[in-house]
Short mmCIF file of C-alpha atoms in Angstrom, two decimals:
data_model
loop_
_atom_site.label_atom_id
_atom_site.label_comp_id
_atom_site.label_asym_id
_atom_site.label_seq_id
_atom_site.Cartn_x
_atom_site.Cartn_y
_atom_site.Cartn_z
CA SER G 1 67.35 -180.75 -46.10
CA VAL G 2 65.20 -179.53 -48.72
CA ALA G 3 61.69 -181.81 -48.77
CA VAL G 4 61.45 -182.89 -52.62
CA SER G 5 58.33 -184.70 -54.14
CA PRO G 6 59.93 -187.19 -56.34
CA PRO G 7 59.92 -186.77 -60.18
CA HIS G 8 57.00 -187.50 -62.21
CA VAL G 9 57.87 -189.28 -64.67
CA GLY G 10 52.73 -184.82 -82.88
CA THR G 11 50.80 -182.31 -85.59
CA GLU G 12 51.03 -180.71 -88.77
CA VAL G 13 49.58 -177.43 -88.34
CA SER G 14 49.80 -174.44 -91.13
CA ARG G 15 51.84 -174.52 -93.75
CA GLY G 16 53.75 -177.74 -92.51
CA ILE G 17 55.47 -176.47 -89.11
CA ARG G 18 56.11 -179.48 -87.38
CA LEU G 19 54.74 -178.15 -83.97
CA ASP G 20 55.00 -181.76 -82.33
CA LEU G 21 58.52 -181.30 -81.55
CA VAL G 22 57.95 -178.23 -79.48
CA TYR G 23 55.19 -180.29 -77.35
CA ALA G 24 57.16 -182.78 -77.42
CA ALA G 25 59.79 -181.07 -75.91
CA CYS G 26 58.32 -179.36 -73.63
CA THR G 27 56.37 -183.10 -72.81
CA VAL G 28 59.55 -184.54 -71.98
CA LEU G 29 60.64 -181.46 -69.83
CA SER G 30 58.12 -181.33 -67.36
CA ARG G 31 58.82 -184.78 -65.89
CA SER G 32 61.46 -183.30 -63.99
CA MET G 33 59.84 -179.53 -62.92
CA ASP G 34 58.12 -181.00 -60.17
CA ASP G 35 58.05 -178.11 -57.84
CA GLU G 36 56.76 -179.26 -54.70
CA TYR G 37 59.35 -177.68 -52.62
CA ASP G 38 58.96 -177.04 -48.65
CA VAL G 39 59.98 -173.41 -49.34
CA PRO G 40 61.19 -171.56 -45.97
CA PRO G 41 61.57 -167.74 -45.77
CA PRO G 42 64.72 -166.66 -47.61
CA ALA G 43 67.64 -167.11 -44.64
CA SER G 44 70.30 -164.82 -44.09
CA GLY G 45 74.00 -165.76 -44.81
CA TYR G 46 76.85 -164.60 -43.66
CA ALA G 47 79.15 -161.93 -46.06
CA TYR G 48 83.00 -161.18 -45.71
CA PRO G 49 83.91 -157.96 -44.07
CA ALA G 50 83.42 -154.61 -45.67
CA TYR G 51 85.41 -153.82 -48.45
CA THR G 52 86.99 -150.46 -46.80
CA PRO G 53 85.39 -147.14 -48.17
CA GLY G 54 87.94 -144.99 -49.54
CA VAL G 55 91.05 -146.95 -50.47
CA SER G 56 92.38 -145.98 -53.20
CA ASP G 57 93.42 -148.28 -56.23
CA THR G 58 97.30 -147.56 -55.31
CA THR G 59 96.27 -148.25 -51.70
CA ALA G 60 94.46 -151.18 -52.28
CA THR G 61 97.29 -152.67 -54.30
CA ASP G 62 100.32 -152.09 -51.73
CA ILE G 63 97.80 -154.16 -49.52
CA ALA G 64 97.12 -156.83 -51.13
CA GLY G 65 100.86 -156.81 -52.08
CA MET G 66 102.14 -156.95 -48.46
CA PRO G 67 103.81 -160.01 -47.22
CA GLY G 68 100.94 -162.34 -45.10
CA SER G 69 98.38 -159.80 -45.80
CA ASP G 70 95.52 -161.23 -47.98
CA PRO G 71 93.12 -159.21 -47.96
CA TYR G 72 91.01 -161.69 -50.88
CA SER G 73 91.75 -164.86 -48.62
CA ASP G 74 88.66 -166.03 -47.04
CA THR G 75 90.87 -168.61 -44.83
CA HIS G 76 92.05 -168.27 -41.24
CA GLU G 77 95.33 -168.98 -40.83
CA SER G 78 93.74 -172.06 -38.70
CA GLY G 79 92.60 -174.06 -41.96
CA ARG G 80 89.21 -173.52 -42.01
CA PRO G 81 86.66 -170.64 -42.98
CA ALA G 82 87.07 -166.79 -42.35
CA SER G 83 83.48 -167.39 -42.00
CA TYR G 84 84.31 -169.07 -38.67
CA GLU G 85 85.51 -166.40 -37.16
CA GLY G 86 82.99 -164.02 -36.14
CA ALA G 87 81.60 -163.43 -39.35
CA PRO G 88 78.01 -164.05 -39.20
CA ALA G 89 76.55 -167.42 -39.67
CA PHE G 90 72.95 -168.60 -41.19
CA GLY G 91 70.22 -167.36 -38.96
CA ASP G 92 71.41 -164.37 -37.77
CA ASP G 93 69.83 -160.85 -37.79
CA THR G 94 72.33 -159.94 -40.44
CA HIS G 95 69.69 -158.58 -43.43
CA TYR G 96 70.24 -159.53 -46.84
CA PRO G 97 68.25 -158.68 -50.34
CA ASP G 98 65.08 -161.02 -50.30
CA PRO G 99 66.28 -163.06 -53.39
CA TYR G 100 62.31 -164.43 -53.66
CA GLN G 101 61.25 -160.69 -54.16
CA SER G 102 64.51 -159.17 -56.58
CA SER G 103 65.20 -161.97 -59.28
CA SER G 104 68.74 -164.44 -58.46
CA PHE G 105 68.93 -165.39 -61.89
CA GLN G 106 68.99 -161.41 -63.35
CA ASP G 107 66.96 -161.10 -67.28
CA VAL G 108 67.06 -164.80 -68.40
CA SER G 109 63.46 -164.61 -69.32
CA ILE G 110 61.96 -162.83 -72.50
CA SER G 111 61.84 -159.30 -72.69
CA ARG G 112 62.08 -158.87 -68.74
CA GLN G 113 64.59 -157.25 -66.26
CA THR G 114 65.03 -157.59 -62.59
CA GLU G 115 65.24 -154.75 -60.26
CA PRO G 116 67.60 -155.83 -57.53
CA VAL G 117 67.13 -153.75 -54.15
CA ASP G 118 69.04 -153.71 -50.91
CA GLU G 119 67.70 -153.21 -47.05
CA PHE G 120 66.72 -149.80 -47.73
CA GLY G 121 64.87 -150.73 -50.94
CA VAL G 122 67.50 -148.80 -53.04
CA LYS G 123 68.71 -150.75 -56.31
CA PRO G 124 72.89 -151.72 -55.41
CA PHE G 125 73.60 -152.01 -58.60
CA ASP G 126 73.38 -151.55 -62.38
CA ILE G 127 75.94 -153.57 -64.48
CA SER G 128 76.37 -153.15 -67.82
CA VAL G 129 78.44 -154.27 -70.48
CA SER G 130 79.24 -152.79 -74.05
CA ASP G 131 82.00 -151.98 -76.54
CA PRO G 132 83.18 -155.57 -77.27
CA ILE G 133 86.95 -154.36 -78.98
CA LYS G 134 88.88 -157.16 -80.91
CA GLN G 135 92.66 -155.92 -79.43
CA GLY G 136 95.66 -157.26 -80.69
CA ASP G 137 95.96 -160.53 -84.19
CA GLY G 138 96.19 -163.54 -84.64
CA MET G 139 96.52 -166.03 -81.46
CA ASN G 140 97.09 -163.41 -79.08
CA ALA G 141 93.90 -161.59 -80.31
CA PHE G 142 91.45 -160.85 -77.77
CA VAL G 143 87.95 -158.52 -77.23
CA THR G 144 87.77 -156.72 -74.47
CA TYR G 145 84.85 -155.50 -72.77
CA THR G 146 83.62 -152.18 -70.70
CA VAL G 147 82.14 -152.97 -67.32
CA THR G 148 80.32 -150.10 -66.43
CA THR G 149 78.54 -149.75 -62.99
CA ARG G 150 76.21 -147.70 -61.58
CA THR G 151 75.68 -148.50 -57.51
CA SER G 152 74.53 -147.28 -54.09
CA LEU G 153 76.51 -149.23 -52.22
CA PRO G 154 78.75 -147.19 -49.64
CA GLN G 155 82.08 -149.37 -49.65
CA PHE G 156 82.62 -148.68 -53.46
CA GLN G 157 84.26 -145.39 -53.63
CA ARG G 158 81.90 -143.86 -56.74
CA ASN G 159 78.53 -143.86 -57.72
CA GLN G 160 79.15 -144.87 -60.85
CA PHE G 161 82.48 -145.69 -62.56
CA SER G 162 83.91 -148.41 -65.79
CA VAL G 163 86.82 -150.57 -66.03
CA ILE G 164 87.89 -152.57 -69.18
CA ARG G 165 87.82 -156.16 -69.21
CA ARG G 166 88.18 -159.09 -70.89
CA TYR G 167 86.95 -163.11 -70.66
CA ARG G 168 89.76 -164.74 -68.69
CA ASP G 169 89.38 -161.36 -66.60
CA PHE G 170 85.45 -163.15 -65.80
CA LEU G 171 86.67 -166.56 -65.89
CA TRP G 172 89.09 -165.19 -62.39
CA LEU G 173 86.07 -163.66 -60.53
CA ARG G 174 83.90 -167.09 -61.36
CA GLU G 175 86.65 -169.15 -59.86
CA GLN G 176 87.46 -166.85 -57.41
CA LEU G 177 82.93 -166.70 -56.13
CA LEU G 178 83.63 -171.07 -56.51
CA GLU G 179 86.98 -170.60 -53.78
CA ARG G 180 85.14 -168.49 -51.44
CA HIS G 181 81.74 -169.32 -51.13
CA GLU G 182 81.68 -172.91 -51.30
CA GLY G 183 78.26 -174.36 -51.84
CA VAL G 184 76.29 -171.62 -53.40
CA ILE G 185 75.35 -171.71 -56.59
CA ILE G 186 77.84 -169.24 -58.62
CA PRO G 187 76.10 -167.77 -61.39
CA PRO G 188 77.69 -169.15 -64.77
CA LEU G 189 79.72 -167.43 -67.59
CA PRO G 190 79.47 -168.86 -71.65
CA GLU G 191 81.28 -171.13 -73.19
CA LYS G 192 84.84 -170.55 -74.30
CA ALA G 193 84.53 -170.97 -77.93
CA LEU G 194 87.90 -172.80 -80.16
CA MET G 195 86.54 -171.60 -83.31
CA GLY G 196 84.43 -168.02 -84.53
CA ARG G 197 85.49 -166.00 -81.69
CA PHE G 198 85.43 -162.68 -83.43
CA ASN G 199 82.05 -163.76 -85.05
CA PRO G 200 79.87 -160.54 -84.48
CA GLU G 201 77.12 -162.71 -83.44
CA PHE G 202 78.87 -165.05 -81.15
CA VAL G 203 80.70 -161.44 -79.74
CA GLU G 204 77.35 -160.27 -78.83
CA THR G 205 75.95 -163.05 -77.54
CA ARG G 206 79.02 -163.43 -75.35
CA ARG G 207 78.97 -159.97 -74.22
CA THR G 208 74.59 -160.43 -73.59
CA HIS G 209 75.63 -163.20 -71.36
CA LEU G 210 78.27 -161.85 -69.85
CA GLU G 211 76.41 -158.67 -68.56
CA LYS G 212 73.95 -161.35 -67.31
CA PHE G 213 76.71 -163.36 -65.08
CA LEU G 214 77.64 -160.25 -63.29
CA ASN G 215 73.64 -158.92 -62.73
CA ARG G 216 72.97 -162.59 -61.59
CA VAL G 217 75.88 -161.87 -58.66
CA GLY G 218 74.86 -158.27 -58.40
CA VAL G 219 71.71 -159.62 -56.92
CA HIS G 220 72.61 -162.74 -54.80
CA PRO G 221 72.03 -162.14 -51.18
CA MET G 222 75.52 -163.34 -50.30
CA LEU G 223 78.08 -162.48 -53.07
CA TYR G 224 76.90 -158.96 -54.08
CA LYS G 225 78.47 -158.01 -50.95
CA SER G 226 81.79 -160.16 -52.14
CA LEU G 227 85.57 -158.41 -52.16
CA ASP G 228 85.65 -160.49 -55.38
CA LEU G 229 83.21 -158.48 -56.75
CA GLN G 230 84.36 -155.53 -55.87
CA THR G 231 87.58 -156.06 -57.10
CA PHE G 232 86.66 -157.06 -60.11
CA LEU G 233 84.15 -154.12 -60.88
CA GLU G 234 86.15 -151.22 -59.13
CA ALA G 235 89.99 -151.51 -59.34
CA GLY G 236 92.59 -150.40 -62.12
CA ASP G 237 94.63 -153.02 -64.44
CA GLU G 238 97.26 -152.77 -61.52
CA THR G 239 95.13 -154.02 -58.81
CA LEU G 240 93.55 -156.43 -60.44
CA GLU G 241 96.79 -158.27 -61.55
CA THR G 242 97.91 -158.12 -58.21
CA ALA G 243 94.44 -159.87 -56.90
CA LYS G 244 95.14 -162.89 -59.51
CA MET G 245 98.80 -163.58 -58.21
CA ALA G 246 97.85 -163.69 -54.69
CA SER G 247 95.12 -165.77 -55.19
CA LYS G 248 97.30 -168.09 -58.00
CA GLU G 249 100.02 -168.16 -54.69
CA ARG G 250 96.92 -168.94 -52.63
CA LYS G 251 96.48 -171.52 -54.64
CA LYS G 252 99.60 -173.17 -55.11
CA GLY G 253 100.02 -173.63 -51.38
CA GLN G 254 97.10 -175.87 -51.66
CA LYS G 255 98.10 -178.00 -53.82
CA GLY G 256 100.92 -179.84 -51.72
CA GLY G 257 98.99 -179.29 -48.42
CA VAL G 258 96.74 -180.18 -46.19
CA ALA G 259 93.60 -180.51 -48.74
CA SER G 260 96.13 -182.71 -50.94
CA SER G 261 96.86 -185.23 -47.86
CA LEU G 262 93.17 -185.32 -46.90
CA ALA G 263 92.14 -186.28 -50.49
CA SER G 264 94.78 -188.92 -50.73
CA THR G 265 94.14 -190.46 -47.13
CA PHE G 266 89.54 -190.63 -47.79
CA SER G 267 90.76 -191.99 -51.28
CA LYS G 268 92.55 -195.41 -49.68
CA PHE G 269 89.91 -194.87 -46.87
CA THR G 270 86.91 -195.38 -49.69
CA GLN G 271 88.77 -198.20 -51.63
CA SER G 272 88.84 -200.31 -47.81
CA GLY G 273 85.09 -199.79 -47.66
CA SER G 274 82.93 -197.34 -45.76
CA ASP G 275 81.96 -197.65 -40.97
CA PRO G 276 78.59 -197.53 -41.11
CA ASN G 277 78.71 -195.63 -38.25
CA ALA G 278 80.60 -192.42 -39.93
CA PRO G 279 78.65 -188.96 -41.08
CA GLN G 280 76.04 -189.05 -43.55
CA ASP G 281 75.50 -186.79 -46.47
CA THR G 282 71.60 -188.05 -45.75
CA GLY G 283 70.39 -185.61 -48.40
CA ILE G 284 72.20 -185.06 -51.04
CA GLU G 285 71.72 -188.12 -53.29
CA ASP G 286 67.56 -186.40 -52.92
CA LEU G 287 69.07 -182.91 -54.46
CA LYS G 288 71.77 -184.75 -57.09
CA LYS G 289 68.67 -186.68 -58.63
CA ILE G 290 66.91 -183.29 -59.34
CA VAL G 291 70.19 -181.95 -61.00
CA GLU G 292 70.48 -185.40 -63.17
CA ASP G 293 66.86 -185.31 -64.03
CA MET G 294 66.79 -181.46 -65.09
CA ASP G 295 70.08 -181.17 -66.45
CA ALA G 296 68.84 -184.27 -69.26
CA GLN G 297 65.33 -182.78 -69.96
CA LEU G 298 66.88 -179.58 -70.64
CA CYS G 299 69.03 -181.08 -72.98
CA ASN G 300 66.99 -183.39 -75.11
CA MET G 301 64.91 -180.30 -74.98
CA ALA G 302 67.41 -178.57 -76.22
CA LYS G 303 67.99 -180.74 -78.97
CA PHE G 304 64.04 -180.43 -79.77
CA MET G 305 64.30 -176.89 -80.31
CA ASP G 306 66.82 -176.68 -82.64
CA LYS G 307 65.52 -179.61 -84.97
CA TYR G 308 62.19 -176.86 -83.96
CA ILE G 309 63.75 -174.01 -85.79
CA ALA G 310 65.22 -176.20 -88.37
CA LYS G 311 61.87 -177.13 -89.96
CA ARG G 312 60.93 -173.38 -89.66
CA LYS G 313 63.19 -172.10 -91.50
CA GLU G 314 62.68 -174.68 -94.04
CA VAL G 315 58.95 -173.55 -94.23
CA GLY G 316 60.29 -169.96 -94.41
CA ILE G 317 62.32 -170.37 -97.59
CA ALA G 318 59.51 -172.98 -98.85
CA LEU G 319 57.37 -169.94 -98.82
CA SER G 320 59.86 -167.48 -100.26
CA GLU G 321 60.23 -169.59 -103.12
CA MET G 322 56.48 -170.69 -103.34
CA GLY G 323 56.28 -167.01 -103.82
CA LEU G 324 58.36 -166.94 -106.18
CA ALA G 325 56.25 -169.47 -108.39
CA PHE G 326 53.16 -167.50 -108.39
CA THR G 327 55.25 -163.76 -109.35
CA GLN G 328 56.37 -165.94 -112.48
CA LEU G 329 53.22 -167.14 -113.21
CA ALA G 330 51.52 -163.96 -113.54
CA CYS G 331 54.47 -163.01 -116.26
CA VAL G 332 52.91 -165.66 -118.52
CA ASP G 333 49.27 -165.25 -117.74
CA GLU G 334 47.23 -162.85 -120.07
CA ASP G 335 43.88 -163.39 -118.65
CA GLY G 336 43.58 -161.18 -115.51
CA LEU G 337 45.69 -163.30 -113.38
CA GLY G 338 48.34 -161.57 -113.34
CA PRO G 339 47.79 -158.84 -111.04
CA ALA G 340 46.34 -160.85 -108.48
CA LEU G 341 49.50 -163.24 -108.95
CA THR G 342 51.57 -161.02 -108.64
CA GLU G 343 49.57 -159.47 -104.91
CA PHE G 344 49.64 -162.90 -104.05
CA GLY G 345 53.71 -163.86 -105.05
CA ASN G 346 54.57 -160.55 -103.02
CA THR G 347 52.03 -161.94 -100.16
CA CYS G 348 54.32 -164.99 -99.82
CA ASP G 349 57.56 -162.91 -99.45
CA LYS G 350 56.10 -161.15 -96.54
CA CYS G 351 54.75 -163.66 -95.22
CA ALA G 352 58.29 -165.73 -95.51
CA THR G 353 60.40 -162.14 -94.26
CA SER G 354 58.02 -162.04 -90.88
CA ASP G 355 58.62 -165.89 -90.68
CA HIS G 356 62.01 -165.58 -90.78
CA ASN G 357 62.44 -162.06 -87.95
CA GLU G 358 60.43 -164.52 -86.21
CA VAL G 359 62.67 -167.73 -86.55
CA GLU G 360 65.80 -165.10 -85.17
CA LEU G 361 63.36 -163.71 -82.15
CA GLU G 362 62.63 -167.18 -81.08
CA ASN G 363 66.30 -168.40 -81.34
CA SER G 364 67.67 -165.62 -79.98
CA GLU G 365 64.76 -165.30 -77.00
CA PHE G 366 63.54 -169.16 -76.19
CA VAL G 367 66.03 -170.86 -77.88
CA GLU G 368 69.42 -168.79 -75.85
CA PHE G 369 67.28 -169.64 -72.63
CA VAL G 370 66.53 -172.89 -72.78
CA LYS G 371 70.21 -173.61 -73.34
CA ASP G 372 70.98 -170.47 -70.01
CA TYR G 373 69.41 -173.10 -68.19
CA ILE G 374 71.35 -175.82 -68.91
CA ARG G 375 74.35 -173.87 -67.56
CA ILE G 376 72.91 -173.18 -64.10
CA VAL G 377 72.06 -176.38 -63.71
CA ASN G 378 75.54 -177.50 -63.91
CA ALA G 379 76.40 -174.23 -61.98
CA CYS G 380 73.81 -176.30 -59.38
CA ARG G 381 75.97 -179.31 -59.94
CA GLU G 382 78.69 -177.15 -59.41
CA ALA G 383 77.55 -176.69 -55.75
CA LEU G 384 76.27 -180.30 -55.05
CA THR G 385 79.93 -181.50 -55.80
CA THR G 386 81.10 -178.73 -53.58
CA ARG G 387 79.10 -180.19 -50.98
CA THR G 388 80.00 -184.02 -51.21
CA LYS G 389 84.13 -183.58 -51.29
CA VAL G 390 83.76 -181.20 -47.73
CA GLY G 391 81.09 -184.29 -46.26
CA GLN G 392 84.03 -186.63 -47.32
CA ASN G 393 86.45 -184.37 -45.78
CA TYR G 394 84.23 -184.58 -42.77
CA LYS G 395 83.75 -188.91 -42.44
CA HIS G 396 87.51 -188.38 -42.97
CA ALA G 397 88.05 -186.47 -40.07
CA TYR G 398 85.55 -189.29 -38.13
CA THR G 399 87.66 -192.07 -39.22
CA VAL G 400 90.52 -190.52 -38.43
CA LEU G 401 89.47 -190.38 -35.27
CA GLU G 402 88.23 -193.80 -34.45
CA SER G 403 91.71 -195.08 -36.00
CA LYS G 404 93.44 -193.15 -33.00
CA ARG G 405 91.33 -193.83 -30.40
CA SER G 406 91.03 -197.64 -30.92
CA LYS G 407 95.34 -197.12 -30.96
CA LEU G 408 94.98 -195.07 -28.28
CA ASN G 409 92.90 -198.03 -26.33
CA LYS G 410 94.77 -200.33 -27.66
CA ALA G 411 98.00 -199.01 -25.79
CA LYS G 412 96.60 -198.64 -22.49
CA ALA G 413 97.48 -201.81 -21.52
CA GLY G 414 101.31 -201.68 -21.96
CA THR G 415 102.47 -198.63 -23.50
CA LYS G 416 104.81 -196.36 -21.32
CA GLU G 417 102.98 -193.68 -19.82
CA GLU G 418 104.77 -190.93 -22.16
CA LYS G 419 103.56 -192.25 -25.47
CA ILE G 420 99.76 -192.72 -23.85
CA HIS G 421 99.98 -189.15 -23.17
CA GLU G 422 101.18 -188.42 -27.25
CA MET G 423 98.91 -190.52 -28.37
CA GLN G 424 96.49 -188.76 -25.89
CA ARG G 425 97.41 -185.39 -27.40
CA ASP G 426 96.53 -186.56 -31.38
CA VAL G 427 93.07 -187.79 -30.13
CA THR G 428 92.55 -184.15 -28.91
CA ASP G 429 93.50 -183.04 -31.65
CA ALA G 430 91.82 -185.22 -34.40
CA GLU G 431 89.32 -184.55 -32.12
CA LYS G 432 88.97 -180.29 -32.63
CA ARG G 433 89.42 -181.32 -37.05
CA LEU G 434 86.54 -183.64 -36.63
CA GLU G 435 84.82 -180.64 -34.55
CA GLU G 436 85.58 -178.31 -37.09
CA ALA G 437 85.02 -180.66 -40.18
CA LYS G 438 81.23 -180.94 -38.49
CA GLU G 439 81.06 -176.99 -38.89
CA HIS G 440 82.47 -176.96 -42.21
CA PHE G 441 80.25 -179.69 -43.75
CA GLU G 442 77.08 -178.53 -41.32
CA LEU G 443 77.31 -174.60 -43.01
CA VAL G 444 77.76 -175.72 -46.66
CA ALA G 445 75.13 -178.06 -46.28
CA LYS G 446 72.38 -175.34 -44.98
CA ARG G 447 73.58 -173.04 -47.54
CA THR G 448 73.47 -175.70 -50.63
CA ASP G 449 69.15 -176.76 -49.33
CA GLU G 450 68.91 -173.40 -49.13
CA GLU G 451 70.35 -172.04 -52.37
CA MET G 452 68.91 -175.02 -54.25
CA VAL G 453 65.36 -174.45 -53.15
CA ARG G 454 66.54 -170.37 -53.59
CA TYR G 455 66.69 -171.59 -57.12
CA ALA G 456 63.66 -173.69 -57.71
CA ARG G 457 61.82 -171.02 -57.24
CA GLN G 458 63.49 -168.60 -59.37
CA LYS G 459 63.05 -171.13 -61.90
CA VAL G 460 58.94 -171.31 -61.59
CA LYS G 461 59.36 -167.41 -62.09
CA ASP G 462 61.85 -167.80 -65.06
CA TRP G 463 60.31 -170.37 -67.20
CA LYS G 464 56.58 -169.06 -66.96
CA GLU G 465 57.67 -165.79 -67.70
CA SER G 466 60.03 -167.03 -70.79
CA LEU G 467 56.58 -169.22 -71.72
CA VAL G 468 54.29 -166.74 -71.96
CA GLY G 469 56.79 -164.81 -73.70
CA PHE G 470 56.80 -167.50 -75.98
CA ALA G 471 53.32 -167.51 -76.38
CA ASN G 472 52.76 -163.58 -76.81
CA MET G 473 55.37 -163.82 -79.87
CA GLN G 474 53.49 -166.48 -81.69
CA ILE G 475 50.08 -164.62 -81.39
CA LYS G 476 51.65 -161.86 -82.50
CA HIS G 477 53.40 -163.13 -85.53
CA TYR G 478 50.58 -165.16 -86.43
CA ALA G 479 48.31 -161.60 -86.02
CA THR G 480 51.06 -160.09 -88.60
CA LEU G 481 50.36 -163.40 -90.91
CA GLN G 482 46.54 -162.70 -90.67
CA GLN G 483 46.78 -159.14 -91.57
CA GLU G 484 49.13 -159.88 -94.56
CA TRP G 485 46.37 -162.64 -95.92
CA GLN G 486 43.20 -160.17 -95.13
CA LYS G 487 44.53 -158.09 -97.10
CA LEU G 488 45.20 -159.81 -100.16
CA LEU G 489 41.96 -161.10 -100.01
CA PRO G 490 40.32 -157.98 -101.45
CA ASP G 491 42.18 -158.38 -104.66
CA LEU G 492 41.51 -161.57 -104.86
CA GLU G 493 38.12 -161.78 -104.34
CA ALA G 494 37.77 -158.64 -107.49
CA ILE G 495 38.84 -161.42 -110.08
CA ASP G 496 35.83 -161.94 -112.65
CA ALA G 497 36.00 -164.90 -113.88
CA ASN G 498 33.38 -163.99 -116.18
CA LYS G 499 35.11 -161.90 -118.21
CA PRO G 500 38.22 -163.01 -119.36
CA GLN G 501 41.31 -160.91 -120.87
CA GLY G 502 44.35 -161.44 -123.42
CA ARG G 503 44.69 -163.23 -126.36
CA TRP G 504 41.37 -166.21 -125.35
CA GLY G 505 39.28 -162.23 -124.82
CA VAL G 506 36.02 -164.21 -125.32
CA PRO G 507 33.79 -165.17 -122.24
CA VAL G 508 34.13 -168.70 -121.37
#
């Protein structure tokens, strides 16, 4: 498991902005960002068999529709993941893109774009999501997006191609990745929206996050070769729908099958007590604590940032109103102050406009970055939940074996030999299932350990670049304000207090 150090547990400024809110948020968040991880070299992962180059859309549809042949399935007929059957395992010589040289979470920092590369130094993917278009009316209305892919990977039929996808297609892809890559941190999608889902700002924000999702998947050392990703990016509508139907049928078969039976049996076992000799996942609790602490502090920070943005907007509005007051004052003053007051009011207006633009930029860049990281942390939680379930199945297999062994030992005293042979076969089968469950758990546990290390390293990079970006935005913004006030100074200094004009007409 990952070696983790335990987490260690304002002021009025220019024009009344409460930056103490930001300070408090960053202070709270820093408690959960202790990154003293024992980081190993990037580990190899396993991949699914490569999609056969040159297979046409029609051929892919025919293959997907063949009875008993599901090219999207990652499960061997024995019930074990297909990765057990000859696919490269962790630690072999299979090479994948270095997740630390190319970002796993693409373009989550301010003004940054990740350049993923494959083992030949060639960028394998450049995926864009564009042209959101509303389709239909009323309750049946939805938005479609054009997904354009440029790739150097040989399994794709062309180097550049486009497809039309909607939000539920993205959901299908992520669900497939979750199902097939147990223990992997699957990049998050933007949330569903019940209201305002056709609002232009919402649609643009969703488009950005959908593009980010695909590019994160495209640079992940395991996910970028996924057949499901290729189907999503390349397949025609008919092939995609066939793939969806195949996955639905597979899930229907699983609901009432072995998995459900195991879950029910394990639930009864946990209610009756736990065997101290049963397998234990010693590393999971530390990982869960990291995730829960980070989630709590990020949510807290998001709350502080929302307050900060609200107060910044209030300051901008107040500054604009003050500018208007000075302009109105200039209209009634006839003592030589009128021009200076007008310029003062205009400067207030310019600074208020600059403030408004700055607040919008901070909200769309930094605040959205924080909220996006909440989604990433939730994706970490998903991976750990999967590991917990696999660990429970491993423990259940152990309990079943011990129960059968105990019954066999008791039966040897006075049971018929034929019955004993049958019970021995049951023990042998249970031993085989335990070994399979152990292999499965060790695979998922190793994967989550490596994924959490990868997440930790990426988090440091992302936050560094995002904080630097935020600081540079402040520097640029306040430099702009300084220039505006400096331009005003000559008009203010030109006021001659000894020569009043207008109705008084006589020096004081």
